[in-house]
Amino acid sequence: MYNEATHHNEIDLDKIDINAAPPTEEPERQYYFMAKCREWVKDFEQKNDRLPKACVTTFGCQMNARDSEKLEGILRKVGYEITEDERADFVLFNTCTVRDNANQRVYGRLGELKGSKRRNPNMKIALCGCMMQEPSVIEKIRTSYRFVDLIFGTHNLYKFAELLATCLAQTGYGEAGMIIDIWEGTDRIVEDLPVERKYPFKSGINIMFGCNNFCSYCIVPYVRGRERSREPKEILREIEKLVADGVVEVMLLGQNVNSYGKNLEEPITFAQLLQEVEQIEGLKRIRFMTSHPKDLSDELIQVMKESKKICRHLHLPLQAGSTRILEAMNRRYTKEQYLALAEKIRREIPDMAITTDIIVGFPGETPEDVEETIDVIRRVKYDNAFTFIYSKRTGTPAAAMEQVPEDVVKAGFDKVLKTVQDTAREQVARYQGRVFDVLVEEVNENDANLVTGRMSNNTLVHFPGGAELIGQIVDVSLDECHGFYYMGHMINRAT
Ligand code: SAH
Ligand code: SF4
Ligand code: F3S
C-alpha cells in the first residue's frame, strides 16, 4: 500500500480544533471529522496497546477499486492499520450490483462476517457502493443483516470521514445502531481528499462519474447517477502529483470516456484531454476505460495514433452482434457501424489490441442473433473478451421484456465463449518472437524467480527477474505464447 496523502495532502489532523463547530466547506469539513476519528484511534491505541485495523473489500469495476483507495486513504490518515484480513476492527464492503451474482457474493461474505462480529463485538461493519443505492437491498439488510453498523452509497462517498466519526462514537449492537445515509444523486465532486493507492507505479484516475446512456439492461446509471466530468485542470494536477510520486502509468476512468467534457462550462473533448495528459513529463503510459463505440471520434483515433504514451489497447464493448438486439439494448450503433469502426482502428493503428464485453441472453435474443455476435468476434478478432450471461436488473427497461429460457442462454453462452477463446488465442499468438516494452508489476505469484508485467497492449508477460524491476519499463522478447500470456526474457531496460 502506498500513501498519496503524505505527499499531496499535508494537512496535519492534530492541528485541527475538534471542539470548534465543524466547517461547512468541503473538503475542510471532512478533515475536521478525520481529526475526530483520529482522537478515537488514539484512545483505542491507549486501551488496547495496538492500532485498530481496517479492511476494505472491493467488488466490481475499476471505478469501485479507485473509490476503495479513497476510503483506505481516509482510514490510513486517521490512523488505522490497513489489512486484508476480514477479522479487522472495521470492515467495509464496497459493493457492485451490475449482475445479480455480484449481489449474491456480498450476501454470502456478509454472512461469514456475522461470526467474526460475534467473537469481536467491538467490530464495526460497513457497506457502501452501487448495491446500496437500491432500496430493496437496504430493506433486506435492515431485516436480515442487523449486525451491520453503517451503510452509505455512491453519491456521499466523499462524506466517509463524517460517517465514520458518527459510527465510531456509537456503541451498541444491532439495528438500533445502524446508520443509513443514502442519497439519490449529486452534482458534487469533492477534490483533495486522501488516497491510498495499491501500486506505487500505476494509478487509476477518475475523469468523470456516472452515466447518461441508459443501455436497457444496465443498472449503472441508476446507482451512479448522471454523467459529470471533472475539470481538466484538477485531473492534470492529480496526475502531475502522482508522477512526482513515482507513477509511470495512469488509467483514466469513466463509464464512457468518449463523452468526457461535454457538460463542463468550457467544453473539451476526451481527445483534447489526452493531448494535455500526454504533455506531462515523466508519465510513460496512458490507458483509459471505457470507450462507448457510438462516441469514438476520428479525432481520438488520430490522437492515439500520434501518441507515444497512449497504450495500444482499446476496450470497445460490443455487447451484441445483432443490430436488432443492439437496438433493443439502446446501444445506438448497428453491427455494420461497429465493424466499420473496428476496421478503421485496425487500419490506422495496426498493432492495437481490441478487447470487448459481450452479453448473451438479452431478452428476445435468438440463436440466430447469437450467430451475429459470433460473426463479429470472428471478424474483429479480439485479444480478449469478457462474456457475461444477461442478468435481469430490477428497474431497468429490459427487466420487463420477455426473458430467454435458461437452456437457450447457456447454449449460446458456451458457443460465444468458445469462439472468443479460439480467436483470442490466435490473436495473442501473433506477437510471438517480437520484442515489446513491459511494465513490471509484481513478482510472479507461483515462481519467485519470475516477474510479471504488462505490455502496452495489456498482454501479460512472465520472465526471469527480481523485485528490483517492479515499476520499471523493460524490453522483453516474447518467447512462448501460452494462450493468454507469454513467457519471455529481458533484453534491456527501456527507460
Ligand atoms: N460503461 C461500460 C460498462 C460498465 S458495466 C460500457 O458501457 O462499456 C461492464 C459490463 O457489464 C458491460 O459492458 C456489460 O457487458 C456488462 N453488463 C452490464 N449490465 C449487465 C447485465 N444486466 N447483465 C449482464 N451483463 C451486464
Ligand atoms: Fe451501463 Fe451502458 Fe452506461 Fe456502460 S454505457 S455503464 S453499459 S448504461
Ligand atoms: Fe459494479 Fe458499480 Fe462498477 S455496479 S461494475 S461497481 S459502477
mmCIF file of N, CA, C and O and ligand atoms in Angstrom, residues 98-99 217-218 220 255 290 292 317 319 331 357-359 388-391 393, ligand 1:
data_model
loop_
_atom_site.group_PDB
_atom_site.id
_atom_site.type_symbol
_atom_site.label_atom_id
_atom_site.label_comp_id
_atom_site.label_asym_id
_atom_site.label_seq_id
_atom_site.Cartn_x
_atom_site.Cartn_y
_atom_site.Cartn_z
ATOM 1 N N VAL A 98 -23.908 -4.819 -10.707
ATOM 2 C CA VAL A 98 -24.105 -4.836 -12.158
ATOM 3 C C VAL A 98 -24.787 -6.129 -12.628
ATOM 4 O O VAL A 98 -25.591 -6.110 -13.552
ATOM 5 N N ARG A 99 -24.474 -7.240 -11.961
ATOM 6 C CA ARG A 99 -25.155 -8.513 -12.220
ATOM 7 C C ARG A 99 -25.560 -9.120 -10.881
ATOM 8 O O ARG A 99 -24.908 -8.871 -9.863
ATOM 9 N N TYR A 217 -30.334 -2.811 -20.370
ATOM 10 C CA TYR A 217 -30.081 -3.895 -19.410
ATOM 11 C C TYR A 217 -29.358 -3.402 -18.158
ATOM 12 O O TYR A 217 -29.228 -4.121 -17.182
ATOM 13 N N CYS A 218 -28.868 -2.162 -18.164
ATOM 14 C CA CYS A 218 -27.809 -1.764 -17.230
ATOM 15 C C CYS A 218 -28.307 -0.918 -16.058
ATOM 16 O O CYS A 218 -29.065 0.031 -16.224
ATOM 17 N N VAL A 220 -26.181 0.682 -13.963
ATOM 18 C CA VAL A 220 -25.176 1.679 -13.558
ATOM 19 C C VAL A 220 -25.722 3.123 -13.516
ATOM 20 O O VAL A 220 -25.509 3.830 -12.530
ATOM 21 N N GLN A 255 -17.362 5.743 -17.214
ATOM 22 C CA GLN A 255 -18.223 4.732 -17.843
ATOM 23 C C GLN A 255 -18.239 4.900 -19.357
ATOM 24 O O GLN A 255 -18.465 3.961 -20.090
ATOM 25 N N THR A 290 -14.048 3.294 -19.991
ATOM 26 C CA THR A 290 -14.368 2.501 -21.144
ATOM 27 C C THR A 290 -14.779 3.411 -22.294
ATOM 28 O O THR A 290 -15.317 4.477 -22.078
ATOM 29 N N HIS A 292 -17.275 3.989 -25.312
ATOM 30 C CA HIS A 292 -18.518 3.556 -25.952
ATOM 31 C C HIS A 292 -18.359 3.709 -27.468
ATOM 32 O O HIS A 292 -17.995 4.793 -27.932
ATOM 33 N N PRO A 317 -16.609 -2.149 -25.908
ATOM 34 C CA PRO A 317 -17.684 -3.113 -25.646
ATOM 35 C C PRO A 317 -18.672 -3.249 -26.795
ATOM 36 O O PRO A 317 -19.238 -2.263 -27.249
ATOM 37 N N GLN A 319 -21.241 -5.837 -26.751
ATOM 38 C CA GLN A 319 -22.484 -6.288 -26.077
ATOM 39 C C GLN A 319 -23.251 -7.311 -26.917
ATOM 40 O O GLN A 319 -23.587 -8.369 -26.404
ATOM 41 N N ARG A 331 -28.108 0.666 -27.548
ATOM 42 C CA ARG A 331 -26.670 0.942 -27.675
ATOM 43 C C ARG A 331 -26.380 2.034 -28.716
ATOM 44 O O ARG A 331 -25.283 2.572 -28.765
ATOM 45 N N ASP A 357 -16.668 -6.437 -24.234
ATOM 46 C CA ASP A 357 -17.634 -7.076 -23.331
ATOM 47 C C ASP A 357 -18.790 -7.578 -24.176
ATOM 48 O O ASP A 357 -19.238 -6.874 -25.091
ATOM 49 N N ILE A 358 -19.277 -8.772 -23.849
ATOM 50 C CA ILE A 358 -20.406 -9.355 -24.589
ATOM 51 C C ILE A 358 -21.443 -9.874 -23.598
ATOM 52 O O ILE A 358 -21.083 -10.476 -22.581
ATOM 53 N N ILE A 359 -22.698 -9.613 -23.904
ATOM 54 C CA ILE A 359 -23.782 -10.161 -23.083
ATOM 55 C C ILE A 359 -24.525 -11.199 -23.923
ATOM 56 O O ILE A 359 -24.873 -10.929 -25.076
ATOM 57 N N PHE A 388 -20.596 -12.272 -20.593
ATOM 58 C CA PHE A 388 -21.495 -12.340 -19.443
ATOM 59 C C PHE A 388 -22.836 -12.926 -19.854
ATOM 60 O O PHE A 388 -23.305 -12.673 -20.970
ATOM 61 N N ILE A 389 -23.430 -13.659 -18.915
ATOM 62 C CA ILE A 389 -24.822 -14.075 -19.115
ATOM 63 C C ILE A 389 -25.691 -12.921 -18.663
ATOM 64 O O ILE A 389 -25.435 -12.325 -17.604
ATOM 65 N N TYR A 390 -26.675 -12.568 -19.472
ATOM 66 C CA TYR A 390 -27.567 -11.456 -19.123
ATOM 67 C C TYR A 390 -28.168 -11.666 -17.734
ATOM 68 O O TYR A 390 -28.626 -12.751 -17.394
ATOM 69 N N SER A 391 -28.154 -10.621 -16.944
ATOM 70 C CA SER A 391 -28.727 -10.685 -15.602
ATOM 71 C C SER A 391 -29.812 -9.620 -15.498
ATOM 72 O O SER A 391 -29.581 -8.447 -15.812
ATOM 73 N N ARG A 393 -31.968 -6.882 -14.116
ATOM 74 C CA ARG A 393 -31.826 -5.894 -13.053
ATOM 75 C C ARG A 393 -33.130 -5.134 -12.866
ATOM 76 O O ARG A 393 -33.586 -4.429 -13.798
HETATM 77 N N1 SAH B 1 -19.701 1.572 -19.133
HETATM 78 C C1 SAH B 1 -19.206 0.387 -19.630
HETATM 79 C C2 SAH B 1 -19.645 -0.858 -18.931
HETATM 80 C C3 SAH B 1 -19.858 -0.922 -17.481
HETATM 81 S S1 SAH B 1 -20.572 -2.410 -16.885
HETATM 82 C C4 SAH B 1 -19.649 0.268 -21.072
HETATM 83 O O1 SAH B 1 -20.663 0.758 -21.473
HETATM 84 O O2 SAH B 1 -18.960 -0.398 -21.781
HETATM 85 C C5 SAH B 1 -19.443 -3.627 -17.524
HETATM 86 C C6 SAH B 1 -20.082 -4.649 -18.387
HETATM 87 O O3 SAH B 1 -21.024 -5.395 -17.656
HETATM 88 C C7 SAH B 1 -20.871 -4.124 -19.563
HETATM 89 O O4 SAH B 1 -20.061 -3.781 -20.637
HETATM 90 C C8 SAH B 1 -21.791 -5.259 -19.873
HETATM 91 O O5 SAH B 1 -21.208 -6.149 -20.792
HETATM 92 C C9 SAH B 1 -21.946 -5.962 -18.541
HETATM 93 N N2 SAH B 1 -23.295 -5.797 -18.010
HETATM 94 C C10 SAH B 1 -23.896 -4.655 -17.634
HETATM 95 N N3 SAH B 1 -25.161 -4.909 -17.229
HETATM 96 C C11 SAH B 1 -25.355 -6.240 -17.356
HETATM 97 C C12 SAH B 1 -26.457 -7.114 -17.118
HETATM 98 N N4 SAH B 1 -27.617 -6.660 -16.661
HETATM 99 N N5 SAH B 1 -26.280 -8.440 -17.344
HETATM 100 C C13 SAH B 1 -25.107 -8.917 -17.813
HETATM 101 N N6 SAH B 1 -24.051 -8.143 -18.063
HETATM 102 C C14 SAH B 1 -24.162 -6.812 -17.842
#
